[in-house]
PDB file of C-alpha atoms and ligand atoms in Angstrom:
ATOM      1  CA  MET A   1      79.400 117.886 117.121  1.00  0.00           C
ATOM      2  CA  THR A   2      82.667 117.031 115.923  1.00  0.00           C
ATOM      3  CA  LYS A   3      84.436 112.823 116.333  1.00  0.00           C
ATOM      4  CA  LYS A   4      87.669 113.560 118.188  1.00  0.00           C
ATOM      5  CA  PRO A   5      90.081 111.893 115.842  1.00  0.00           C
ATOM      6  CA  LYS A   6      91.225 108.575 116.496  1.00  0.00           C
ATOM      7  CA  GLU A   7      95.317 108.563 118.437  1.00  0.00           C
ATOM      8  CA  PHE A   8      97.525 105.757 117.506  1.00  0.00           C
ATOM      9  CA  SER A   9     100.661 105.903 119.260  1.00  0.00           C
ATOM     10  CA  GLY A  10     103.644 103.184 119.786  1.00  0.00           C
ATOM     11  CA  GLY A  11     107.363 103.596 120.404  1.00  0.00           C
ATOM     12  CA  CYS A  12     110.906 101.348 120.723  1.00  0.00           C
ATOM     13  CA  LEU A  13     111.581  98.691 122.947  1.00  0.00           C
ATOM     14  CA  CYS A  14     113.293 100.918 125.190  1.00  0.00           C
ATOM     15  CA  GLY A  15     110.725 103.938 124.913  1.00  0.00           C
ATOM     16  CA  HIS A  16     113.821 106.870 123.457  1.00  0.00           C
ATOM     17  CA  ILE A  17     111.836 107.192 120.455  1.00  0.00           C
ATOM     18  CA  ARG A  18     107.568 107.634 120.690  1.00  0.00           C
ATOM     19  CA  PHE A  19     104.929 108.505 118.636  1.00  0.00           C
ATOM     20  CA  GLN A  20     101.893 109.583 117.828  1.00  0.00           C
ATOM     21  CA  ALA A  21      99.495 110.028 114.700  1.00  0.00           C
ATOM     22  CA  THR A  22      96.319 110.910 114.463  1.00  0.00           C
ATOM     23  CA  GLY A  23      93.443 109.828 111.459  1.00  0.00           C
ATOM     24  CA  LYS A  24      92.901 107.544 109.363  1.00  0.00           C
ATOM     25  CA  PRO A  25      96.107 104.734 108.750  1.00  0.00           C
ATOM     26  CA  THR A  26      96.360 103.537 105.304  1.00  0.00           C
ATOM     27  CA  PHE A  27      97.817 100.757 103.075  1.00  0.00           C
ATOM     28  CA  PRO A  28      98.470  98.686 106.276  1.00  0.00           C
ATOM     29  CA  HIS A  29     100.122  95.345 104.906  1.00  0.00           C
ATOM     30  CA  LEU A  30     103.010  92.429 104.915  1.00  0.00           C
ATOM     31  CA  CYS A  31     106.337  92.925 102.779  1.00  0.00           C
ATOM     32  CA  SER A  32     109.220  90.148 103.343  1.00  0.00           C
ATOM     33  CA  CYS A  33     111.378  91.874 101.008  1.00  0.00           C
ATOM     34  CA  ARG A  34     114.994  90.854 101.845  1.00  0.00           C
ATOM     35  CA  MET A  35     115.348  94.896 102.839  1.00  0.00           C
ATOM     36  CA  CYS A  36     112.557  93.954 105.087  1.00  0.00           C
ATOM     37  CA  GLN A  37     114.116  90.801 107.101  1.00  0.00           C
ATOM     38  CA  THR A  38     117.856  92.204 107.440  1.00  0.00           C
ATOM     39  CA  TRP A  39     117.031  96.011 108.775  1.00  0.00           C
ATOM     40  CA  SER A  40     114.199  94.196 111.713  1.00  0.00           C
ATOM     41  CA  GLY A  41     115.622  90.426 111.875  1.00  0.00           C
ATOM     42  CA  ALA A  42     111.765  89.360 111.783  1.00  0.00           C
ATOM     43  CA  PRO A  43     110.115  86.936 108.735  1.00  0.00           C
ATOM     44  CA  THR A  44     107.794  89.417 107.068  1.00  0.00           C
ATOM     45  CA  VAL A  45     107.218  93.743 108.711  1.00  0.00           C
ATOM     46  CA  ALA A  46     103.518  94.250 108.579  1.00  0.00           C
ATOM     47  CA  TRP A  47     103.917  98.138 108.212  1.00  0.00           C
ATOM     48  CA  VAL A  48     101.163 101.386 107.799  1.00  0.00           C
ATOM     49  CA  GLU A  49     101.082 104.847 106.785  1.00  0.00           C
ATOM     50  CA  PHE A  50      99.538 108.064 108.273  1.00  0.00           C
ATOM     51  CA  PRO A  51      99.986 111.378 106.234  1.00  0.00           C
ATOM     52  CA  LEU A  52     103.188 112.939 107.871  1.00  0.00           C
ATOM     53  CA  LYS A  53     100.853 115.985 108.663  1.00  0.00           C
ATOM     54  CA  ASN A  54      99.343 114.434 111.264  1.00  0.00           C
ATOM     55  CA  PHE A  55     102.268 112.510 112.876  1.00  0.00           C
ATOM     56  CA  SER A  56     104.753 113.463 115.243  1.00  0.00           C
ATOM     57  CA  TRP A  57     107.478 111.906 117.611  1.00  0.00           C
ATOM     58  CA  THR A  58     107.628 112.099 121.329  1.00  0.00           C
ATOM     59  CA  GLY A  59     109.878 110.323 123.156  1.00  0.00           C
ATOM     60  CA  PRO A  60     112.910 111.727 125.416  1.00  0.00           C
ATOM     61  CA  GLY A  61     114.789 110.862 121.591  1.00  0.00           C
ATOM     62  CA  GLY A  62     112.414 112.873 119.468  1.00  0.00           C
ATOM     63  CA  GLU A  63     113.436 111.874 116.075  1.00  0.00           C
ATOM     64  CA  PRO A  64     114.660 108.510 115.090  1.00  0.00           C
ATOM     65  CA  ALA A  65     118.445 107.770 113.829  1.00  0.00           C
ATOM     66  CA  LYS A  66     117.905 107.010 109.982  1.00  0.00           C
ATOM     67  CA  PHE A  67     119.834 104.956 107.631  1.00  0.00           C
ATOM     68  CA  LYS A  68     119.755 105.190 103.968  1.00  0.00           C
ATOM     69  CA  SER A  69     118.605 101.711 102.510  1.00  0.00           C
ATOM     70  CA  SER A  70     117.747 102.792  98.625  1.00  0.00           C
ATOM     71  CA  GLU A  71     117.492 106.163  96.502  1.00  0.00           C
ATOM     72  CA  LYS A  72     114.776 107.431  98.296  1.00  0.00           C
ATOM     73  CA  THR A  73     114.150 105.736 101.492  1.00  0.00           C
ATOM     74  CA  GLN A  74     115.009 106.097 104.795  1.00  0.00           C
ATOM     75  CA  ARG A  75     114.554 104.150 107.892  1.00  0.00           C
ATOM     76  CA  GLY A  76     114.515 104.588 111.025  1.00  0.00           C
ATOM     77  CA  PHE A  77     116.008 103.126 114.297  1.00  0.00           C
ATOM     78  CA  CYS A  78     116.153 104.347 117.613  1.00  0.00           C
ATOM     79  CA  PRO A  79     119.552 104.230 118.566  1.00  0.00           C
ATOM     80  CA  ASN A  80     119.589 102.859 121.978  1.00  0.00           C
ATOM     81  CA  CYS A  81     117.784  99.419 121.479  1.00  0.00           C
ATOM     82  CA  GLY A  82     117.941  99.309 117.921  1.00  0.00           C
ATOM     83  CA  GLY A  83     114.730  98.706 117.433  1.00  0.00           C
ATOM     84  CA  SER A  84     112.945  99.122 113.328  1.00  0.00           C
ATOM     85  CA  ILE A  85     110.040 101.867 113.532  1.00  0.00           C
ATOM     86  CA  CYS A  86     109.481 103.459 110.622  1.00  0.00           C
ATOM     87  CA  ALA A  87     111.036 104.412 106.562  1.00  0.00           C
ATOM     88  CA  ILE A  88     110.297 107.567 105.611  1.00  0.00           C
ATOM     89  CA  ASP A  89     110.730 107.926 101.244  1.00  0.00           C
ATOM     90  CA  GLU A  90     111.732 111.789  99.884  1.00  0.00           C
ATOM     91  CA  GLY A  91     109.055 114.131  98.964  1.00  0.00           C
ATOM     92  CA  TYR A  92     105.980 111.253  99.724  1.00  0.00           C
ATOM     93  CA  ASP A  93     103.401 112.874 102.071  1.00  0.00           C
ATOM     94  CA  LYS A  94     102.890 109.919 104.572  1.00  0.00           C
ATOM     95  CA  ILE A  95     105.025 107.951 106.384  1.00  0.00           C
ATOM     96  CA  SER A  96     105.386 104.361 107.147  1.00  0.00           C
ATOM     97  CA  LEU A  97     105.137 102.479 110.523  1.00  0.00           C
ATOM     98  CA  THR A  98     106.018  99.160 111.929  1.00  0.00           C
ATOM     99  CA  ILE A  99     102.692  98.022 113.164  1.00  0.00           C
ATOM    100  CA  THR A 100     104.092  96.356 115.656  1.00  0.00           C
ATOM    101  CA  THR A 101     105.656  98.931 117.292  1.00  0.00           C
ATOM    102  CA  PHE A 102     102.387 100.434 117.636  1.00  0.00           C
ATOM    103  CA  ASP A 103     100.735 100.271 121.727  1.00  0.00           C
ATOM    104  CA  GLU A 104      97.664  98.596 120.018  1.00  0.00           C
ATOM    105  CA  PRO A 105      99.408  96.200 117.305  1.00  0.00           C
ATOM    106  CA  SER A 106      96.534  94.352 116.957  1.00  0.00           C
ATOM    107  CA  VAL A 107      93.893  97.574 115.833  1.00  0.00           C
ATOM    108  CA  LEU A 108      96.029  97.365 112.538  1.00  0.00           C
ATOM    109  CA  VAL A 109      95.265  95.044 110.511  1.00  0.00           C
ATOM    110  CA  PRO A 110      97.104  94.211 107.551  1.00  0.00           C
ATOM    111  CA  GLY A 111      94.829  93.711 104.181  1.00  0.00           C
ATOM    112  CA  LYS A 112      95.410  91.153 101.136  1.00  0.00           C
ATOM    113  CA  GLN A 113      98.773  92.944 100.411  1.00  0.00           C
ATOM    114  CA  PHE A 114     101.532  90.681 101.349  1.00  0.00           C
ATOM    115  CA  SER A 115     104.697  92.686  99.319  1.00  0.00           C
ATOM    116  CA  TYR A 116     107.644  89.929  98.539  1.00  0.00           C
ATOM    117  CA  ARG A 117     106.027  86.889 100.057  1.00  0.00           C
ATOM    118  CA  LYS A 118     108.228  84.655  98.127  1.00  0.00           C
ATOM    119  CA  SER A 119     110.743  86.055  99.564  1.00  0.00           C
ATOM    120  CA  ALA A 120     110.046  85.202 102.885  1.00  0.00           C
ATOM    121  CA  PRO A 121     111.380  82.037 104.297  1.00  0.00           C
ATOM    122  CA  LYS A 122     110.077  79.024 103.084  1.00  0.00           C
ATOM    123  CA  TRP A 123     108.561  78.125 106.689  1.00  0.00           C
ATOM    124  CA  PHE A 124     106.995  80.933 108.188  1.00  0.00           C
ATOM    125  CA  ILE A 125     104.786  81.159 104.643  1.00  0.00           C
ATOM    126  CA  ALA A 126     103.700  77.049 105.723  1.00  0.00           C
ATOM    127  CA  ASP A 127     103.400  78.714 108.688  1.00  0.00           C
ATOM    128  CA  ILE A 128     100.461  81.445 108.906  1.00  0.00           C
ATOM    129  CA  ASN A 129      98.507  79.109 106.381  1.00  0.00           C
ATOM    130  CA  ARG A 130      98.378  77.271 109.268  1.00  0.00           C
ATOM    131  CA  SER A 131      95.762  78.299 112.013  1.00  0.00           C
ATOM    132  CA  SER A 132      97.205  78.292 115.815  1.00  0.00           C
TER     133      SER A 132
HETATM  134 ZN1   ZN B 201     114.706 101.835 121.909  1.00  0.00          ZN
HETATM  135 ZN1   ZN B 202     109.916  95.576 102.121  1.00  0.00          ZN
END
């Protein structure tokens, strides 16, 4: 008996852009580089990767709008509500997705990697070291 692969789905605030991914999520991590901050409006972005071959856009809007944020990276967002959805690196066989746009963001847990931690606002760093 073969096990059905786990499915992950998500989308933007307005539902125009939706996606579905199957298979093993990789490299769940946080990033607080200034690009992630100004792109998302948040103190950090939680990212996770999925193989492009296991990934599809399923919403009425199809693919998100894209902004070229660096030489090889495009950042995808909803042209309707502005939701920050993904990053696609040229020539890379995976897509990076923002964990908080998944329908069940609690399932995808960032690992120890916290990129550009020093760029995060000081009040945010102080805050995440404190339990609620
Ligand atoms: Zn939207
Ligand atoms: Zn970043």
